[in-house]
PDB file of C-alpha atoms in Angstrom:
ATOM      1  CA  MET K 253     106.761 105.063  98.336  1.00 49.00           C
ATOM      2  CA  PRO K 254     109.151 105.015 101.302  1.00 59.00           C
ATOM      3  CA  TYR K 255     108.270 106.514 104.664  1.00 68.00           C
ATOM      4  CA  ILE K 256     110.400 109.120 106.403  1.00 77.00           C
ATOM      5  CA  LYS K 257     110.203 110.589 109.907  1.00 84.00           C
ATOM      6  CA  ILE K 258     109.944 114.335 110.360  1.00 88.00           C
ATOM      7  CA  LYS K 259     110.510 116.138 113.657  1.00 92.00           C
ATOM      8  CA  LEU K 260     107.693 118.286 115.043  1.00 92.00           C
ATOM      9  CA  PRO K 261     108.136 121.184 117.492  1.00 86.00           C
ATOM     10  CA  ASN K 262     107.069 120.209 120.991  1.00 80.00           C
ATOM     11  CA  ASN K 263     105.770 122.643 123.587  1.00 76.00           C
ATOM     12  CA  GLY K 264     104.414 120.087 126.031  1.00 88.00           C
ATOM     13  CA  LYS K 265     100.981 120.142 124.394  1.00 92.00           C
ATOM     14  CA  LYS K 266      98.464 117.411 123.645  1.00 93.00           C
ATOM     15  CA  ALA K 267      99.284 115.088 120.748  1.00 94.00           C
ATOM     16  CA  PHE K 268      96.431 116.206 118.481  1.00 93.00           C
ATOM     17  CA  VAL K 269      97.165 119.904 119.202  1.00 93.00           C
ATOM     18  CA  ILE K 270     100.806 119.525 118.122  1.00 93.00           C
ATOM     19  CA  LEU K 271      99.662 117.995 114.830  1.00 94.00           C
ATOM     20  CA  MET K 272      96.968 120.608 114.218  1.00 93.00           C
ATOM     21  CA  GLU K 273      99.261 123.565 114.883  1.00 91.00           C
ATOM     22  CA  HIS K 274     102.309 122.363 112.971  1.00 88.00           C
ATOM     23  CA  LEU K 275     100.522 120.824 109.979  1.00 89.00           C
ATOM     24  CA  LYS K 276      97.657 123.346 109.974  1.00 89.00           C
ATOM     25  CA  ILE K 277      95.064 120.589 109.735  1.00 91.00           C
ATOM     26  CA  PRO K 278      91.635 120.136 111.384  1.00 91.00           C
ATOM     27  CA  LEU K 279      91.064 117.964 114.451  1.00 93.00           C
ATOM     28  CA  SER K 280      89.660 115.088 112.385  1.00 90.00           C
ATOM     29  CA  GLU K 281      92.823 114.874 110.265  1.00 88.00           C
ATOM     30  CA  ALA K 282      95.045 114.979 113.333  1.00 92.00           C
ATOM     31  CA  GLN K 283      93.074 112.146 114.910  1.00 93.00           C
ATOM     32  CA  LYS K 284      93.373 110.067 111.740  1.00 89.00           C
ATOM     33  CA  LEU K 285      97.175 110.394 111.761  1.00 92.00           C
ATOM     34  CA  ILE K 286      97.287 109.119 115.346  1.00 94.00           C
ATOM     35  CA  ASP K 287      94.869 106.283 114.536  1.00 92.00           C
ATOM     36  CA  LYS K 288      97.108 105.305 111.613  1.00 85.00           C
ATOM     37  CA  LYS K 289     100.013 104.905 114.069  1.00 88.00           C
ATOM     38  CA  ARG K 290     102.112 107.662 112.520  1.00 89.00           C
ATOM     39  CA  LEU K 291     103.037 109.682 115.639  1.00 94.00           C
ATOM     40  CA  PHE K 292     105.920 108.881 118.001  1.00 94.00           C
ATOM     41  CA  CYS K 293     107.392 110.489 121.108  1.00 93.00           C
ATOM     42  CA  ASP K 294     110.935 109.485 122.092  1.00 93.00           C
ATOM     43  CA  GLY K 295     110.585 106.530 119.728  1.00 92.00           C
ATOM     44  CA  ILE K 296     107.402 105.234 121.391  1.00 93.00           C
ATOM     45  CA  LEU K 297     104.142 105.046 119.433  1.00 93.00           C
ATOM     46  CA  VAL K 298     101.573 107.638 120.554  1.00 94.00           C
ATOM     47  CA  GLU K 299      98.098 106.087 120.714  1.00 93.00           C
ATOM     48  CA  GLU K 300      96.280 108.511 123.030  1.00 93.00           C
ATOM     49  CA  LYS K 301      95.092 111.650 121.232  1.00 92.00           C
ATOM     50  CA  ASN K 302      94.990 113.696 124.466  1.00 92.00           C
ATOM     51  CA  LYS K 303      98.376 112.615 125.757  1.00 93.00           C
ATOM     52  CA  ILE K 304     100.731 115.459 126.734  1.00 93.00           C
ATOM     53  CA  LEU K 305     103.946 114.958 124.809  1.00 93.00           C
ATOM     54  CA  ASN K 306     107.299 115.806 126.385  1.00 89.00           C
ATOM     55  CA  GLY K 307     110.271 114.734 124.352  1.00 90.00           C
ATOM     56  CA  LEU K 308     111.261 114.168 120.734  1.00 93.00           C
ATOM     57  CA  VAL K 309     108.060 114.155 118.650  1.00 94.00           C
ATOM     58  CA  GLU K 310     108.259 112.550 115.218  1.00 94.00           C
ATOM     59  CA  LEU K 311     105.674 111.941 112.503  1.00 93.00           C
ATOM     60  CA  ILE K 312     105.914 109.294 109.795  1.00 87.00           C
ATOM     61  CA  VAL K 313     105.077 110.755 106.378  1.00 82.00           C
ATOM     62  CA  TYR K 314     105.239 109.567 102.812  1.00 73.00           C
ATOM     63  CA  GLU K 315     108.075 110.739 100.607  1.00 75.00           C
ATOM     64  CA  ASN K 316     106.853 111.034  97.029  1.00 80.00           C
ATOM     65  CA  LYS K 317     109.257 109.828  94.349  1.00 85.00           C
ATOM     66  CA  PRO K 318     107.410 110.208  91.025  1.00 90.00           C
ATOM     67  CA  LYS K 319     108.784 108.522  87.913  1.00 92.00           C
ATOM     68  CA  GLY K 320     106.292 109.981  85.459  1.00 94.00           C
ATOM     69  CA  VAL K 321     102.885 108.769  84.334  1.00 95.00           C
ATOM     70  CA  ASP K 322     100.662 109.263  81.283  1.00 97.00           C
ATOM     71  CA  ILE K 323      97.596 111.456  81.872  1.00 98.00           C
ATOM     72  CA  VAL K 324      94.845 110.441  79.443  1.00 98.00           C
ATOM     73  CA  PHE K 325      92.272 113.003  80.615  1.00 98.00           C
ATOM     74  CA  GLU K 326      92.060 115.736  83.229  1.00 97.00           C
ATOM     75  CA  ASN K 327      89.592 118.362  84.439  1.00 97.00           C
ATOM     76  CA  ASP K 328      89.122 120.267  87.709  1.00 97.00           C
ATOM     77  CA  ASP K 329      87.528 117.310  89.509  1.00 98.00           C
ATOM     78  CA  PHE K 330      89.253 114.168  88.279  1.00 98.00           C
ATOM     79  CA  ALA K 331      91.937 112.700  86.064  1.00 98.00           C
ATOM     80  CA  VAL K 332      92.418 109.397  84.258  1.00 98.00           C
ATOM     81  CA  LEU K 333      95.899 107.873  84.278  1.00 98.00           C
ATOM     82  CA  GLU K 334      97.513 104.926  82.489  1.00 98.00           C
ATOM     83  CA  LYS K 335      98.762 102.633  85.260  1.00 97.00           C
ATOM     84  CA  PRO K 336     101.666 100.428  84.173  1.00 96.00           C
ATOM     85  CA  SER K 337     101.611  96.733  84.982  1.00 96.00           C
ATOM     86  CA  GLY K 338     103.565  95.942  88.131  1.00 93.00           C
ATOM     87  CA  VAL K 339     102.672  99.167  89.948  1.00 94.00           C
ATOM     88  CA  LEU K 340     100.468  99.198  93.045  1.00 91.00           C
ATOM     89  CA  SER K 341      97.440 101.493  92.958  1.00 91.00           C
ATOM     90  CA  HIS K 342      98.079 102.430  96.596  1.00 83.00           C
ATOM     91  CA  PRO K 343     101.049 101.849  98.949  1.00 77.00           C
ATOM     92  CA  ASN K 344     100.625  98.620 100.903  1.00 71.00           C
ATOM     93  CA  GLY K 345     102.996  99.231 103.820  1.00 57.00           C
ATOM     94  CA  ARG K 346     106.273 100.743 104.880  1.00 52.00           C
ATOM     95  CA  HIS K 347     108.263  98.504 102.562  1.00 59.00           C
ATOM     96  CA  CYS K 348     106.456  99.761  99.458  1.00 70.00           C
ATOM     97  CA  LYS K 349     109.027 101.833  97.574  1.00 78.00           C
ATOM     98  CA  TYR K 350     106.744 103.130  94.827  1.00 86.00           C
ATOM     99  CA  SER K 351     103.044 103.226  93.985  1.00 90.00           C
ATOM    100  CA  LEU K 352     100.706 105.255  91.822  1.00 93.00           C
ATOM    101  CA  CYS K 353     100.223 107.589  94.808  1.00 90.00           C
ATOM    102  CA  ASP K 354     103.772 108.853  94.263  1.00 91.00           C
ATOM    103  CA  GLU K 355     102.498 110.305  90.986  1.00 94.00           C
ATOM    104  CA  ILE K 356      99.058 111.377  92.212  1.00 95.00           C
ATOM    105  CA  TRP K 357     100.262 113.231  95.303  1.00 90.00           C
ATOM    106  CA  ALA K 358     103.140 114.869  93.433  1.00 91.00           C
ATOM    107  CA  LEU K 359     100.673 116.174  90.838  1.00 95.00           C
ATOM    108  CA  TRP K 360      97.645 117.117  92.946  1.00 95.00           C
ATOM    109  CA  GLY K 361      98.498 116.812  96.639  1.00 89.00           C
ATOM    110  CA  GLN K 362      97.487 114.308  99.316  1.00 83.00           C
ATOM    111  CA  ASN K 363      93.758 115.071  99.069  1.00 88.00           C
ATOM    112  CA  ALA K 364      93.815 113.357  95.672  1.00 94.00           C
ATOM    113  CA  CYS K 365      93.298 109.588  95.569  1.00 93.00           C
ATOM    114  CA  VAL K 366      92.301 106.715  93.301  1.00 96.00           C
ATOM    115  CA  ALA K 367      88.525 106.304  93.042  1.00 96.00           C
ATOM    116  CA  HIS K 368      88.926 102.553  92.476  1.00 94.00           C
ATOM    117  CA  ARG K 369      91.805 100.127  92.368  1.00 90.00           C
ATOM    118  CA  LEU K 370      93.444  97.844  89.855  1.00 94.00           C
ATOM    119  CA  ASP K 371      95.406  94.729  90.736  1.00 93.00           C
ATOM    120  CA  LYS K 372      99.158  95.310  90.727  1.00 93.00           C
ATOM    121  CA  GLU K 373      99.744  93.481  87.440  1.00 95.00           C
ATOM    122  CA  THR K 374      96.663  94.863  85.669  1.00 97.00           C
ATOM    123  CA  SER K 375      97.601  97.794  83.474  1.00 98.00           C
ATOM    124  CA  GLY K 376      95.512 100.599  82.044  1.00 98.00           C
ATOM    125  CA  LEU K 377      93.038 103.307  82.958  1.00 98.00           C
ATOM    126  CA  ILE K 378      92.484 104.295  86.561  1.00 98.00           C
ATOM    127  CA  LEU K 379      90.237 107.124  87.724  1.00 98.00           C
ATOM    128  CA  VAL K 380      91.683 109.631  90.189  1.00 98.00           C
ATOM    129  CA  ALA K 381      89.623 112.012  92.313  1.00 97.00           C
ATOM    130  CA  LYS K 382      91.498 115.309  92.659  1.00 97.00           C
ATOM    131  CA  HIS K 383      89.745 116.481  95.837  1.00 95.00           C
ATOM    132  CA  LYS K 384      87.459 115.152  98.577  1.00 91.00           C
ATOM    133  CA  ASN K 385      84.178 116.254  96.975  1.00 94.00           C
ATOM    134  CA  SER K 386      84.878 114.434  93.727  1.00 96.00           C
ATOM    135  CA  GLN K 387      86.222 111.474  95.701  1.00 95.00           C
ATOM    136  CA  SER K 388      82.873 111.075  97.461  1.00 95.00           C
ATOM    137  CA  SER K 389      80.903 111.468  94.222  1.00 97.00           C
ATOM    138  CA  LEU K 390      82.994 109.059  92.159  1.00 97.00           C
ATOM    139  CA  LYS K 391      83.108 106.352  94.816  1.00 95.00           C
ATOM    140  CA  LYS K 392      79.324 106.510  95.146  1.00 96.00           C
ATOM    141  CA  MET K 393      79.039 106.184  91.379  1.00 97.00           C
ATOM    142  CA  PHE K 394      81.139 103.021  91.470  1.00 95.00           C
ATOM    143  CA  GLU K 395      79.034 101.644  94.320  1.00 93.00           C
ATOM    144  CA  ASN K 396      75.846 102.400  92.366  1.00 94.00           C
ATOM    145  CA  LYS K 397      77.250 100.801  89.192  1.00 93.00           C
ATOM    146  CA  GLN K 398      77.106 104.124  87.344  1.00 97.00           C
ATOM    147  CA  ILE K 399      80.605 103.722  85.917  1.00 97.00           C
ATOM    148  CA  GLN K 400      81.024 101.068  83.251  1.00 97.00           C
ATOM    149  CA  LYS K 401      84.483  99.532  82.986  1.00 98.00           C
ATOM    150  CA  GLU K 402      85.902  97.739  79.959  1.00 98.00           C
ATOM    151  CA  TYR K 403      88.974  95.521  79.923  1.00 98.00           C
ATOM    152  CA  LEU K 404      91.053  93.715  77.340  1.00 98.00           C
ATOM    153  CA  ALA K 405      92.336  90.246  78.192  1.00 98.00           C
ATOM    154  CA  LEU K 406      94.422  87.741  76.271  1.00 98.00           C
ATOM    155  CA  VAL K 407      93.396  84.169  77.067  1.00 98.00           C
ATOM    156  CA  GLY K 408      94.478  80.707  76.022  1.00 96.00           C
ATOM    157  CA  GLY K 409      92.671  78.940  73.184  1.00 96.00           C
ATOM    158  CA  GLY K 410      89.802  79.905  70.931  1.00 97.00           C
ATOM    159  CA  THR K 411      86.657  81.215  72.573  1.00 97.00           C
ATOM    160  CA  LEU K 412      83.087  81.756  71.429  1.00 97.00           C
ATOM    161  CA  ASP K 413      82.468  85.013  69.585  1.00 98.00           C
ATOM    162  CA  SER K 414      80.583  86.254  72.642  1.00 98.00           C
ATOM    163  CA  PHE K 415      79.589  84.729  75.969  1.00 98.00           C
ATOM    164  CA  LYS K 416      78.402  85.710  79.429  1.00 98.00           C
ATOM    165  CA  VAL K 417      79.410  84.333  82.823  1.00 98.00           C
ATOM    166  CA  ASP K 418      76.919  84.621  85.663  1.00 98.00           C
ATOM    167  CA  LYS K 419      78.626  82.914  88.586  1.00 97.00           C
ATOM    168  CA  ALA K 420      78.445  84.150  92.178  1.00 97.00           C
ATOM    169  CA  MET K 421      81.737  84.418  94.018  1.00 96.00           C
ATOM    170  CA  ASP K 422      83.169  85.079  97.450  1.00 92.00           C
ATOM    171  CA  LEU K 423      86.389  84.788  99.438  1.00 87.00           C
ATOM    172  CA  THR K 424      87.850  81.308  99.263  1.00 84.00           C
ATOM    173  CA  LYS K 425      87.105  79.230 102.335  1.00 73.00           C
ATOM    174  CA  ASN K 426      90.669  77.939 102.650  1.00 68.00           C
ATOM    175  CA  TYR K 427      92.314  81.362 102.616  1.00 54.00           C
ATOM    176  CA  ASP K 428      95.975  80.596 103.307  1.00 60.00           C
ATOM    177  CA  ASP K 429      97.504  84.053 103.738  1.00 57.00           C
ATOM    178  CA  ILE K 430      99.097  84.059 100.280  1.00 64.00           C
ATOM    179  CA  LYS K 431      96.802  86.824  99.116  1.00 63.00           C
ATOM    180  CA  THR K 432      93.078  87.497  99.022  1.00 68.00           C
ATOM    181  CA  ARG K 433      91.649  84.940  96.626  1.00 81.00           C
ATOM    182  CA  MET K 434      88.120  84.334  95.446  1.00 90.00           C
ATOM    183  CA  GLN K 435      86.073  81.269  94.562  1.00 91.00           C
ATOM    184  CA  ILE K 436      82.941  80.469  92.596  1.00 94.00           C
ATOM    185  CA  CYS K 437      80.194  79.477  95.050  1.00 93.00           C
ATOM    186  CA  LYS K 438      76.396  79.252  95.036  1.00 90.00           C
ATOM    187  CA  ASP K 439      75.928  81.326  98.180  1.00 91.00           C
ATOM    188  CA  GLY K 440      78.388  84.038  97.130  1.00 94.00           C
ATOM    189  CA  LYS K 441      77.796  87.563  95.861  1.00 95.00           C
ATOM    190  CA  GLU K 442      76.354  88.108  92.388  1.00 96.00           C
ATOM    191  CA  ALA K 443      79.034  88.405  89.709  1.00 97.00           C
ATOM    192  CA  ILE K 444      78.269  88.852  85.999  1.00 98.00           C
ATOM    193  CA  THR K 445      80.714  89.474  83.166  1.00 98.00           C
ATOM    194  CA  GLU K 446      80.108  89.821  79.425  1.00 98.00           C
ATOM    195  CA  PHE K 447      82.830  88.815  76.950  1.00 98.00           C
ATOM    196  CA  LYS K 448      83.318  89.474  73.249  1.00 98.00           C
ATOM    197  CA  ARG K 449      86.143  88.052  71.146  1.00 98.00           C
ATOM    198  CA  LEU K 450      87.922  90.777  69.187  1.00 98.00           C
ATOM    199  CA  ASP K 451      90.665  88.719  67.590  1.00 97.00           C
ATOM    200  CA  PHE K 452      92.263  85.288  67.481  1.00 97.00           C
ATOM    201  CA  TRP K 453      96.052  85.131  67.361  1.00 95.00           C
ATOM    202  CA  GLU K 454      96.670  81.842  65.604  1.00 94.00           C
ATOM    203  CA  GLU K 455     100.437  82.049  66.111  1.00 92.00           C
ATOM    204  CA  PHE K 456      99.969  81.933  69.892  1.00 93.00           C
ATOM    205  CA  ASN K 457      96.597  80.085  69.987  1.00 95.00           C
ATOM    206  CA  THR K 458      95.142  82.924  72.037  1.00 97.00           C
ATOM    207  CA  SER K 459      91.963  85.022  71.969  1.00 98.00           C
ATOM    208  CA  LEU K 460      91.821  88.760  72.622  1.00 98.00           C
ATOM    209  CA  LEU K 461      88.652  89.527  74.568  1.00 98.00           C
ATOM    210  CA  LEU K 462      86.711  92.653  75.418  1.00 98.00           C
ATOM    211  CA  CYS K 463      85.475  92.124  78.982  1.00 98.00           C
ATOM    212  CA  LYS K 464      82.629  94.066  80.584  1.00 98.00           C
ATOM    213  CA  PRO K 465      82.091  93.369  84.301  1.00 97.00           C
ATOM    214  CA  LEU K 466      78.499  94.238  85.186  1.00 97.00           C
ATOM    215  CA  THR K 467      79.340  93.822  88.873  1.00 95.00           C
ATOM    216  CA  GLY K 468      82.496  94.865  90.679  1.00 91.00           C
ATOM    217  CA  ARG K 469      83.833  91.840  92.534  1.00 93.00           C
ATOM    218  CA  GLN K 470      87.514  91.445  93.281  1.00 92.00           C
ATOM    219  CA  HIS K 471      89.292  89.325  90.634  1.00 95.00           C
ATOM    220  CA  GLN K 472      85.963  88.930  88.835  1.00 97.00           C
ATOM    221  CA  ILE K 473      87.303  88.767  85.272  1.00 98.00           C
ATOM    222  CA  ARG K 474      90.288  86.643  86.289  1.00 97.00           C
ATOM    223  CA  LEU K 475      88.183  84.080  88.125  1.00 97.00           C
ATOM    224  CA  HIS K 476      85.346  83.957  85.572  1.00 98.00           C
ATOM    225  CA  LEU K 477      87.792  83.257  82.748  1.00 98.00           C
ATOM    226  CA  PHE K 478      89.661  80.675  84.828  1.00 97.00           C
ATOM    227  CA  HIS K 479      86.302  79.002  85.520  1.00 96.00           C
ATOM    228  CA  MET K 480      85.550  78.954  81.778  1.00 97.00           C
ATOM    229  CA  LYS K 481      88.882  77.159  81.084  1.00 96.00           C
ATOM    230  CA  HIS K 482      90.204  80.227  79.281  1.00 97.00           C
ATOM    231  CA  LYS K 483      92.777  81.367  81.795  1.00 97.00           C
ATOM    232  CA  ILE K 484      94.300  84.810  81.243  1.00 98.00           C
ATOM    233  CA  LEU K 485      97.896  84.421  80.121  1.00 98.00           C
ATOM    234  CA  GLY K 486     100.232  85.376  82.933  1.00 97.00           C
ATOM    235  CA  GLU K 487      97.631  84.460  85.579  1.00 97.00           C
ATOM    236  CA  TYR K 488      99.279  83.161  88.765  1.00 94.00           C
ATOM    237  CA  LEU K 489      96.779  83.388  91.644  1.00 92.00           C
ATOM    238  CA  TYR K 490      94.430  80.890  90.050  1.00 93.00           C
ATOM    239  CA  GLY K 491      95.857  77.588  88.864  1.00 90.00           C
ATOM    240  CA  LEU K 492      99.355  77.511  90.354  1.00 92.00           C
ATOM    241  CA  GLU K 493     100.671  75.779  93.454  1.00 90.00           C
ATOM    242  CA  LYS K 494     101.168  77.808  96.625  1.00 88.00           C
ATOM    243  CA  LYS K 495     104.977  77.682  96.427  1.00 91.00           C
ATOM    244  CA  ASP K 496     104.941  79.148  92.927  1.00 93.00           C
ATOM    245  CA  ILE K 497     102.428  81.845  93.847  1.00 92.00           C
ATOM    246  CA  GLU K 498     104.636  82.872  96.761  1.00 89.00           C
ATOM    247  CA  LYS K 499     107.731  83.030  94.538  1.00 93.00           C
ATOM    248  CA  ILE K 500     105.954  85.370  92.129  1.00 92.00           C
ATOM    249  CA  LEU K 501     104.534  87.563  94.907  1.00 87.00           C
ATOM    250  CA  ASP K 502     107.962  87.786  96.562  1.00 86.00           C
ATOM    251  CA  GLY K 503     109.671  88.664  93.258  1.00 88.00           C
ATOM    252  CA  LYS K 504     111.838  85.556  93.452  1.00 93.00           C
ATOM    253  CA  MET K 505     110.760  83.910  90.204  1.00 95.00           C
ATOM    254  CA  SER K 506     112.657  84.592  86.988  1.00 94.00           C
ATOM    255  CA  LEU K 507     110.795  85.876  83.931  1.00 94.00           C
ATOM    256  CA  LYS K 508     111.735  82.670  82.135  1.00 94.00           C
ATOM    257  CA  GLU K 509     110.159  80.469  84.827  1.00 95.00           C
ATOM    258  CA  ARG K 510     107.112  82.748  85.047  1.00 95.00           C
ATOM    259  CA  PHE K 511     106.728  82.511  81.271  1.00 95.00           C
ATOM    260  CA  GLU K 512     106.945  78.722  81.331  1.00 95.00           C
ATOM    261  CA  LEU K 513     104.379  78.406  84.139  1.00 96.00           C
ATOM    262  CA  THR K 514     101.798  80.975  83.066  1.00 96.00           C
ATOM    263  CA  GLY K 515     102.400  81.605  79.352  1.00 96.00           C
ATOM    264  CA  ALA K 516     103.453  85.244  79.749  1.00 97.00           C
ATOM    265  CA  THR K 517     105.791  87.447  81.765  1.00 96.00           C
ATOM    266  CA  ARG K 518     102.909  89.488  83.253  1.00 96.00           C
ATOM    267  CA  LEU K 519      99.148  89.265  83.701  1.00 98.00           C
ATOM    268  CA  LEU K 520      97.684  90.123  80.280  1.00 98.00           C
ATOM    269  CA  LEU K 521      94.723  92.135  81.533  1.00 98.00           C
ATOM    270  CA  HIS K 522      94.310  95.819  80.655  1.00 98.00           C
ATOM    271  CA  SER K 523      91.781  98.415  81.814  1.00 98.00           C
ATOM    272  CA  TYR K 524      90.671  99.766  78.448  1.00 98.00           C
ATOM    273  CA  GLY K 525      87.616 102.008  78.872  1.00 98.00           C
ATOM    274  CA  LEU K 526      85.640 104.039  81.416  1.00 98.00           C
ATOM    275  CA  LYS K 527      82.125 105.195  80.563  1.00 98.00           C
ATOM    276  CA  PHE K 528      80.051 107.418  82.882  1.00 98.00           C
ATOM    277  CA  THR K 529      78.103 110.635  83.297  1.00 98.00           C
ATOM    278  CA  TYR K 530      79.492 113.272  85.669  1.00 97.00           C
ATOM    279  CA  LYS K 531      77.792 116.620  86.324  1.00 96.00           C
ATOM    280  CA  ASN K 532      75.487 116.034  83.343  1.00 97.00           C
ATOM    281  CA  GLU K 533      78.420 115.482  80.985  1.00 98.00           C
ATOM    282  CA  ASN K 534      78.967 112.127  79.266  1.00 98.00           C
ATOM    283  CA  PHE K 535      82.457 110.632  79.268  1.00 98.00           C
ATOM    284  CA  TYR K 536      83.841 107.658  77.380  1.00 98.00           C
ATOM    285  CA  ILE K 537      87.570 107.571  78.018  1.00 98.00           C
ATOM    286  CA  GLN K 538      89.677 104.948  76.253  1.00 98.00           C
ATOM    287  CA  SER K 539      93.243 103.812  76.809  1.00 98.00           C
ATOM    288  CA  LYS K 540      95.794 105.154  74.345  1.00 96.00           C
ATOM    289  CA  ILE K 541      98.256 102.301  74.863  1.00 95.00           C
ATOM    290  CA  ASN K 542      98.895  99.939  71.930  1.00 95.00           C
ATOM    291  CA  ILE K 543      97.905  96.972  74.038  1.00 93.00           C
ATOM    292  CA  LYS K 544      98.382  94.403  71.264  1.00 92.00           C
ATOM    293  CA  GLU K 545     102.010  95.434  71.079  1.00 93.00           C
ATOM    294  CA  GLU K 546     102.337  95.363  74.877  1.00 94.00           C
ATOM    295  CA  PHE K 547     100.747  91.932  75.150  1.00 96.00           C
ATOM    296  CA  GLN K 548     102.920  90.511  72.377  1.00 93.00           C
ATOM    297  CA  LYS K 549     106.056  91.681  74.216  1.00 93.00           C
ATOM    298  CA  ALA K 550     104.994  89.536  77.167  1.00 95.00           C
ATOM    299  CA  LEU K 551     104.553  86.549  74.832  1.00 93.00           C
ATOM    300  CA  SER K 552     107.913  86.738  73.099  1.00 80.00           C
ATOM    301  CA  ILE K 553     110.516  86.260  75.811  1.00 68.00           C
ATOM    302  CA  LYS K 554     113.624  84.507  74.499  1.00 57.00           C
ATOM    303  CA  ILE K 555     114.073  81.291  76.459  1.00 46.00           C
TER     304      ILE K 555
END
């Protein structure tokens, strides 16, 4: 989602007043835009909300460029979308050319937002709050563990029919600016995941697992499976050298090399189900993607 600059009329008024009058937004929203470093006067960043602006006033805004997205479910308060692998849940800076917000804001406006996030390469269901009231409610439900998430993962080797990993985790101590990474540690935050094997693909020596995280730690499923020596195919943050991780993150590694290093051309993790109660109504929303077919595509690159 690229940024563009729009010109605002300037009558020598205070910065927040110019924003409120032109955009027809409340004071709090105007202040947020200034705090987010979006307002400029004569090319210089405006950081003082009460500053009188005399000159060319410009505001950085997002320019939505939707490509189309599958809507699995929708009502007045929220929607559930199928996020493709390789798409960011939310723009991560001015150099981000496209994210799921391009779709969300084009469909429901900028008050809509994701209620939780998925890693860039994780595909599948993502819950979207369509307005601020539902945003507050849904985020609290996630915090209170009132929304159960289910994932499908394809891992190397044969696993037990069912197993549970109860291993605390936290940010790695030797964080090296590649990306936020986690580690198993005794003094970390509680992290529990239940796993059930759904199928064994003998041709690829891989197991298809249903994964149920009972806690919501970052990279929880990825790290728990890596710890259990059943690494998710396509996994790159855990198990590769720094130089290879950087090549993948920077988009400089070929699909062939990625396949040879990780066993797949993408991370084979898919958000499959969301189960919760909202306004006294029970929901169990499941992905409609043929994930077996999708996973097998990532396993069959011609090299």
